[in-house]
mmCIF file of C-alpha atoms in Angstrom:
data_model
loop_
_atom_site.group_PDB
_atom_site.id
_atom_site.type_symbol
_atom_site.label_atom_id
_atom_site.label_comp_id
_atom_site.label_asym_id
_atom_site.label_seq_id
_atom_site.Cartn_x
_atom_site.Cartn_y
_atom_site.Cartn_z
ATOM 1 C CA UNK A 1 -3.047 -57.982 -26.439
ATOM 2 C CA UNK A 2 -4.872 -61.003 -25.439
ATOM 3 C CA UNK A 3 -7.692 -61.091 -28.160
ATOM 4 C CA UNK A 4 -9.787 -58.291 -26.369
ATOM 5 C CA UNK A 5 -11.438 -55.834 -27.803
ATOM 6 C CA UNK A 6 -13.971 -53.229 -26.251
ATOM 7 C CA UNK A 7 -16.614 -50.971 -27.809
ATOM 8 C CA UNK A 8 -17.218 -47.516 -28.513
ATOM 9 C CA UNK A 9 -13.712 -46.544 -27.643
ATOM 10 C CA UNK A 10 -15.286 -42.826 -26.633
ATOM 11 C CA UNK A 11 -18.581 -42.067 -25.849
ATOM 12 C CA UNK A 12 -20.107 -38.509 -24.271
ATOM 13 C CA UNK A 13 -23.625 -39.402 -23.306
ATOM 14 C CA UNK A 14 -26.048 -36.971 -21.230
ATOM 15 C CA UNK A 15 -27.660 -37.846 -17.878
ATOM 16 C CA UNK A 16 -30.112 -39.925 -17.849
ATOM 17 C CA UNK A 17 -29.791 -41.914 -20.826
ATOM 18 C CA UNK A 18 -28.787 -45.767 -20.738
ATOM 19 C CA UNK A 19 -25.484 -46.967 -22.416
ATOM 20 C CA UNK A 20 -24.099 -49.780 -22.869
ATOM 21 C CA UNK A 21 -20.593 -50.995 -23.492
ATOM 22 C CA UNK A 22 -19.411 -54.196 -25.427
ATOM 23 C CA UNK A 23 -16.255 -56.309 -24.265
ATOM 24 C CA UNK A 24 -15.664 -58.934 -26.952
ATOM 25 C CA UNK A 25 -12.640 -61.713 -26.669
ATOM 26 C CA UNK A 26 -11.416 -64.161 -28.918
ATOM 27 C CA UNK A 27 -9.526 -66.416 -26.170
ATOM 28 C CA UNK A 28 -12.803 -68.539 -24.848
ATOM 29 C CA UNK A 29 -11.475 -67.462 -21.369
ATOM 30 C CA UNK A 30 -14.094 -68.410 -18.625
ATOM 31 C CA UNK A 31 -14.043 -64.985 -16.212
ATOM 32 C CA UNK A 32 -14.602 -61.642 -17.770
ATOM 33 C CA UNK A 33 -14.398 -58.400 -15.571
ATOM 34 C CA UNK A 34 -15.817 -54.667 -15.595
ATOM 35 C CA UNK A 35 -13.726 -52.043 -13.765
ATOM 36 C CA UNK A 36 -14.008 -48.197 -14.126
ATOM 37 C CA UNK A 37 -10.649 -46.061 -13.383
ATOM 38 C CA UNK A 38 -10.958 -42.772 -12.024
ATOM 39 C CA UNK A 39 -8.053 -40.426 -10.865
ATOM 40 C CA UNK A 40 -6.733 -41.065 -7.263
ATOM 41 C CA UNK A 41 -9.343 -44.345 -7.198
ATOM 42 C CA UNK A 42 -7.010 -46.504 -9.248
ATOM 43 C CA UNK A 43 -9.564 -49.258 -11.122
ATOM 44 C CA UNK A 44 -12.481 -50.730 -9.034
ATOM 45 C CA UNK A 45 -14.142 -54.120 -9.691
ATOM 46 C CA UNK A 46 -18.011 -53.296 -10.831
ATOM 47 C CA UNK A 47 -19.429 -56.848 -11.897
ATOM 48 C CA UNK A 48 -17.514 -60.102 -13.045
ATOM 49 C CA UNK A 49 -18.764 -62.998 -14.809
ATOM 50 C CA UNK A 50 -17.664 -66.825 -14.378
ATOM 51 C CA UNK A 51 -19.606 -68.455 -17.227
ATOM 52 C CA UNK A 52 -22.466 -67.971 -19.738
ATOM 53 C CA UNK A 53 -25.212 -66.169 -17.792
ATOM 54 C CA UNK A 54 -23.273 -66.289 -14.526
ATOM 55 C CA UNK A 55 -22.294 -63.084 -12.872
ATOM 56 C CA UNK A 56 -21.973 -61.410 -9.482
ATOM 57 C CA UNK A 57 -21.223 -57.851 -8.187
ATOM 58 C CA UNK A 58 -17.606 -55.727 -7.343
ATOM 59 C CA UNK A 59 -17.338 -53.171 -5.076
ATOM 60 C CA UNK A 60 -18.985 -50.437 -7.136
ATOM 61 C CA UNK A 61 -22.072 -52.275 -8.800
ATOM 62 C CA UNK A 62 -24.582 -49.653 -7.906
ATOM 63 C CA UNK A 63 -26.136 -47.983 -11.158
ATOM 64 C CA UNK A 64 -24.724 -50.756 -13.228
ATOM 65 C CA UNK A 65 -25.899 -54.262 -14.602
ATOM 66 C CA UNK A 66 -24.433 -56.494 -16.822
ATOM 67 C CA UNK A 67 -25.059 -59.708 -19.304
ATOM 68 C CA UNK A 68 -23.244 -62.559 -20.526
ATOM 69 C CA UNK A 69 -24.874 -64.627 -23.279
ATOM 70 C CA UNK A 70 -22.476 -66.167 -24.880
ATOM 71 C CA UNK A 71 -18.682 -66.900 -23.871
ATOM 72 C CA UNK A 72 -16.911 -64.191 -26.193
ATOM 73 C CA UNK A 73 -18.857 -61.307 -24.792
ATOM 74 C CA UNK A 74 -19.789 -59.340 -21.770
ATOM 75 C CA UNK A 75 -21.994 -56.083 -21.460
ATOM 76 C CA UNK A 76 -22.058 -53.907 -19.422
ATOM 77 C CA UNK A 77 -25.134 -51.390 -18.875
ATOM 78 C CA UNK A 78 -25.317 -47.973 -17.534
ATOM 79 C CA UNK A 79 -29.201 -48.009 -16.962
ATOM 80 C CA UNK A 80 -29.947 -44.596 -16.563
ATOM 81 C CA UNK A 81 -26.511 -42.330 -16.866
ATOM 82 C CA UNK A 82 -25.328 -39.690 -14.087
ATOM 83 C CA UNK A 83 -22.153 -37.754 -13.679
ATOM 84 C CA UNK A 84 -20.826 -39.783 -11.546
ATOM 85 C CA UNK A 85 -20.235 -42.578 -13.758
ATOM 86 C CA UNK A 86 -18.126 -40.274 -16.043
ATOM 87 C CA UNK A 87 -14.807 -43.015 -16.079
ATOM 88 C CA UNK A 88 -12.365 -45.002 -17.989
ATOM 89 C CA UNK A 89 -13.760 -48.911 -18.609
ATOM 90 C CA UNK A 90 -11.520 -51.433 -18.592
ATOM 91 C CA UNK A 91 -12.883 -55.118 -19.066
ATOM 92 C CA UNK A 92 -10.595 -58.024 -18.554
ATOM 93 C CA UNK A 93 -10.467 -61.733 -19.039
ATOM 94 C CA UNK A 94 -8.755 -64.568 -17.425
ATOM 95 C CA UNK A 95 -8.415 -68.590 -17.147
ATOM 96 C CA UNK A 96 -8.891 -70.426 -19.963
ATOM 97 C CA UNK A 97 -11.761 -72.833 -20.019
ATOM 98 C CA UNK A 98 -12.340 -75.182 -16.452
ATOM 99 C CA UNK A 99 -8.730 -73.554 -14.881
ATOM 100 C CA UNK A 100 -8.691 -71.602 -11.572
ATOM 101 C CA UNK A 101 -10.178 -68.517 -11.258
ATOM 102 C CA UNK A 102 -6.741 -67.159 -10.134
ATOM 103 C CA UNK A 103 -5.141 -66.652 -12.960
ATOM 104 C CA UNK A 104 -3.636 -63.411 -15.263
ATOM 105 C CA UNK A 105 -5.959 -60.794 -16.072
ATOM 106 C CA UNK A 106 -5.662 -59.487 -19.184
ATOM 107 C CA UNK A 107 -6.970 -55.975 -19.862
ATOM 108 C CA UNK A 108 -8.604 -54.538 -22.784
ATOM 109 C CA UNK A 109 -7.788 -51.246 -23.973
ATOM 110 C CA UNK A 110 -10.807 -49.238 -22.178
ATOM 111 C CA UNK A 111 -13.858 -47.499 -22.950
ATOM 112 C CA UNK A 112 -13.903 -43.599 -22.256
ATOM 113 C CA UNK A 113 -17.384 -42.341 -21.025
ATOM 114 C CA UNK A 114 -17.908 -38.991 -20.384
ATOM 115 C CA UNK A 115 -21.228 -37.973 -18.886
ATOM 116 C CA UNK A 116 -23.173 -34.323 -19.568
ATOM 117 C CA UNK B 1 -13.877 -56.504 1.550
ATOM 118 C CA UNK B 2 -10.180 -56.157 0.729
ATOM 119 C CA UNK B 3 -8.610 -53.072 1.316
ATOM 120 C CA UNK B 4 -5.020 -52.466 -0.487
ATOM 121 C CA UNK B 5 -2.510 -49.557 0.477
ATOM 122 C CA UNK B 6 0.381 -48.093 -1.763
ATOM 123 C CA UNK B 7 2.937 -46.407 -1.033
ATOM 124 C CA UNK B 8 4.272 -43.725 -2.337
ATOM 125 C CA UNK B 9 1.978 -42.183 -4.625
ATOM 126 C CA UNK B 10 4.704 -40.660 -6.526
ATOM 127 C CA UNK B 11 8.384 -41.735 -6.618
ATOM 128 C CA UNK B 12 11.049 -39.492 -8.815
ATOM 129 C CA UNK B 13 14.817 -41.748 -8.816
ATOM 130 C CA UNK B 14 17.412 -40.876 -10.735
ATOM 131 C CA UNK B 15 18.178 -43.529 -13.918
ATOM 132 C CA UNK B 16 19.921 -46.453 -13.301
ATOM 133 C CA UNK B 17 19.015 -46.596 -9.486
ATOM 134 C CA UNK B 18 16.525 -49.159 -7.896
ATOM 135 C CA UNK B 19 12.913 -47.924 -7.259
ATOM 136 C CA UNK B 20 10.729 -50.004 -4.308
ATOM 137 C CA UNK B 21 6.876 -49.470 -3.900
ATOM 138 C CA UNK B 22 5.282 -51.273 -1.494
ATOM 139 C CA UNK B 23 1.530 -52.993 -0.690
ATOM 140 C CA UNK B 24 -0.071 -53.520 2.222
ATOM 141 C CA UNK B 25 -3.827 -56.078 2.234
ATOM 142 C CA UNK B 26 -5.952 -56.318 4.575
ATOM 143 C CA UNK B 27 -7.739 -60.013 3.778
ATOM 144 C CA UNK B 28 -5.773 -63.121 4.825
ATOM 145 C CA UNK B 29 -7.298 -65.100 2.408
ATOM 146 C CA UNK B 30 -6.330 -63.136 -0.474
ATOM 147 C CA UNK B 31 -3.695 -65.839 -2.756
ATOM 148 C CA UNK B 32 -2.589 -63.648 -5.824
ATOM 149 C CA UNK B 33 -0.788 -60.719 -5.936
ATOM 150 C CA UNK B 34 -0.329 -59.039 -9.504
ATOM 151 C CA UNK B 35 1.798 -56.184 -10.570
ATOM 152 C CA UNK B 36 0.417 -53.660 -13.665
ATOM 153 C CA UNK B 37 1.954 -50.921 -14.738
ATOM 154 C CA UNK B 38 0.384 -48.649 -16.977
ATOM 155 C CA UNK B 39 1.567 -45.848 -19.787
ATOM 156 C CA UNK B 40 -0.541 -42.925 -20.312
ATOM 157 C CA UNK B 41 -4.012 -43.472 -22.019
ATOM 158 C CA UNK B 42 -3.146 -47.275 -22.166
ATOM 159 C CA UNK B 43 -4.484 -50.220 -20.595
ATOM 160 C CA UNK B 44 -2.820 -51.847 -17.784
ATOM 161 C CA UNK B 45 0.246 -54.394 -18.341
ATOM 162 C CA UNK B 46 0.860 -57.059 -16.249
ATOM 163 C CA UNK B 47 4.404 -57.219 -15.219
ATOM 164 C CA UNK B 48 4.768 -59.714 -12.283
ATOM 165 C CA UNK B 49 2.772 -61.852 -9.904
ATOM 166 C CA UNK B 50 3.350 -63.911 -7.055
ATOM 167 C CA UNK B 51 1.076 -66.500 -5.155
ATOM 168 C CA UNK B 52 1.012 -66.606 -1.590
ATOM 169 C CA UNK B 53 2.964 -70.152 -1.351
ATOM 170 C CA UNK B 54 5.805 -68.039 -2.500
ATOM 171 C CA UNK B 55 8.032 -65.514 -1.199
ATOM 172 C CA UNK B 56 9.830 -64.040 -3.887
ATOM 173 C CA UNK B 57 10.048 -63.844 -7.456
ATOM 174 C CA UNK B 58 12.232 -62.202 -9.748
ATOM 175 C CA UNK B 59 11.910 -61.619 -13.272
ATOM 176 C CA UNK B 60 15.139 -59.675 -15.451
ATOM 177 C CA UNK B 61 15.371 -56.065 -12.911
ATOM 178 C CA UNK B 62 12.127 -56.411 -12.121
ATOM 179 C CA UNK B 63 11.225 -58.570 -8.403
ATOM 180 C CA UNK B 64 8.509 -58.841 -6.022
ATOM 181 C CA UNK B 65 8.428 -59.886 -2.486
ATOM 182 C CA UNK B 66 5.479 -61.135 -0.458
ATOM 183 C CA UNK B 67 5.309 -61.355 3.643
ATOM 184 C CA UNK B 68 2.148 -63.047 4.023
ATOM 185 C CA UNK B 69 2.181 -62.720 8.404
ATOM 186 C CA UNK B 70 3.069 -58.892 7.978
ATOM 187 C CA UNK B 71 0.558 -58.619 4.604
ATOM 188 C CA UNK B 72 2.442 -56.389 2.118
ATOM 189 C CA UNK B 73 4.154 -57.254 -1.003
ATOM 190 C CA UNK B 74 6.523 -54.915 -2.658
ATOM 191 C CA UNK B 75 8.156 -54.401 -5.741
ATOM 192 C CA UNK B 76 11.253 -53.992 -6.648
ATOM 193 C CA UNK B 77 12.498 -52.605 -9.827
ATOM 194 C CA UNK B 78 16.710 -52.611 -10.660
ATOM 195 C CA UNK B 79 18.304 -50.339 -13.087
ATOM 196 C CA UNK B 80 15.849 -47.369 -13.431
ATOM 197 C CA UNK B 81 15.720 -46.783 -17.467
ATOM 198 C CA UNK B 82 13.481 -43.995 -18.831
ATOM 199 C CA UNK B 83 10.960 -46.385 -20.202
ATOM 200 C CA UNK B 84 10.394 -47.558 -16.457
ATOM 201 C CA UNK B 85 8.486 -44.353 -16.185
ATOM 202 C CA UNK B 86 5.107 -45.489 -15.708
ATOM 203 C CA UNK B 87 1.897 -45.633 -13.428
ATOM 204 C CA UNK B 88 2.437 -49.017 -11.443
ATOM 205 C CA UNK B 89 -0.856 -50.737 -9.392
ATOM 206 C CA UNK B 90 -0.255 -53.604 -6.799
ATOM 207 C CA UNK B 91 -3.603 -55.418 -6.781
ATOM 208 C CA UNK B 92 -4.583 -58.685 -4.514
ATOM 209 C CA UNK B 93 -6.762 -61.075 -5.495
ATOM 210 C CA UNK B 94 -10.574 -61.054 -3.678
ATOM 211 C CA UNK B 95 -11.310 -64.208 -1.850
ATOM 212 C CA UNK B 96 -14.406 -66.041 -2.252
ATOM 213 C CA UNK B 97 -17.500 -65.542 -4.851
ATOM 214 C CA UNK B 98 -17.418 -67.335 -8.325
ATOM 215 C CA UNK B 99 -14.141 -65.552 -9.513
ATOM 216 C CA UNK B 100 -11.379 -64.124 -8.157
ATOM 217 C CA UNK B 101 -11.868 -59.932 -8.972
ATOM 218 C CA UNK B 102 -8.630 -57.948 -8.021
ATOM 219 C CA UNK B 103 -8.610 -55.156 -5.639
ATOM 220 C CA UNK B 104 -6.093 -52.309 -6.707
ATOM 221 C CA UNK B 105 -3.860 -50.100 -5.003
ATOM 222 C CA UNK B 106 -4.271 -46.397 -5.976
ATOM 223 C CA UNK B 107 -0.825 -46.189 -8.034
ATOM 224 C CA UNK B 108 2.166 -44.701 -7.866
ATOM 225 C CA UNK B 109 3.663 -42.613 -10.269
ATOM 226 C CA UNK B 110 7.502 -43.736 -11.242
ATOM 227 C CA UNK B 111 9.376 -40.927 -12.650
ATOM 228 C CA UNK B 112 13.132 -41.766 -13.687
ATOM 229 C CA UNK B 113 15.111 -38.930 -13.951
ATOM 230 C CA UNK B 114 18.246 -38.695 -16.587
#
């Protein structure tokens, strides 16, 4: 499955805490995604990356930040936890080093948060 | 932003007949048109994609079809087996910025009778 991994696999936080979750790939693919699936939402684009310490924001970047330090991963950070953000995480990758930005997107195999 | 429709939500056909969900976008610009579907508690699979200097594509029973002045894509899937039975999201690609993030339909839930 594309060399993507994602970490913790569960997580049940309480409000207010931060949390962070860890996409790691293998494929030294240039774009990496965040996007949270919720019932009857489908998955919504949060933040994206295009290089080492290059990102911009989705649709639903409130409450969230993210980091990109090196090419293999991409973090994303729940600063200060609320209901809300209770969701399924799915990161994805695509385009392989200097190729178009439209290209397959690969997910991995998502990050359940629930939120107390 | 972009804005994608799906429709239906939920589609029951009996096995061995054809199953069509269709897209609707709402950006002009968008170029990229991917197909997931998705099996309980996994992640999404790609299954087809088109770009918008093409009209169709066909791949085995599965084939999607694009109408770029109307803006909706469908897919069609021949056959109907019993592993067809999925959650399937249209998505279309969202013009501009440094990458190109998808925006997702909501789903629609294929269930292939026996």
């Amino acid at each position: 499955d594309a060399g993507i991994t994602q970490s913790p696999r569960h997580k049940v936080t309480e409000t207010g805490t931060p949390v962070t979750l860890r996409c790691h790939q293998t494929e030294n693919h240039r774009y990496m995604y965040w996007y949270r699936q919720d019932p009857g939402h489908g998955l919504r684009l949060i933040h994206y990356s295009y290089g080492v310490k290059d990102t911009d924001k989705g649709e639903v970047s409130d409450g969230y930040s993210v980091s990109r330090s090196k090419t293999e991963d991409f973090l994303l950070t729940l600063e200060s936890a609320t209901s809300s953000q209770t969701s399924v995480y799915f990161c994805a990758i695509s385009g392989t080093s200097g190729s178009s930005s439209t290209d397959t997107q690969y997910f991995g195999p998502g990050t359940r948060l629930t939120v107390l | 932003g972009e804005n994608v429709e799906q429709h239906p939500s939920t589609l029951s056909v009996q096995e061995g007949d054809s199953a069509v969900i269709k897209c609707t976008y709402s950006d002009s610009a968008s170029n990229y048109f991917p197909w997931y579907k998705q099996e309980l508690g996994k992640r999404p699979q790609l299954i087809i994609d088109i770009r918008s200097n093409v009209g169709e594509k066909k791949d085995q029973r599965i084939a999607v079809t694009l109408n770029k002045t109307a803006k909706h894509f469908s897919l069609h899937i021949t056959e109907t087996q019993p592993e067809d039975s999925a959650v399937y999201f249209c998505a279309a690609s969202i013009p501009g910025g440094g990458a190109d993030g998808l925006t997702f339909g909501k789903g629609t839930h294929l269930i292939i009778q026996p």
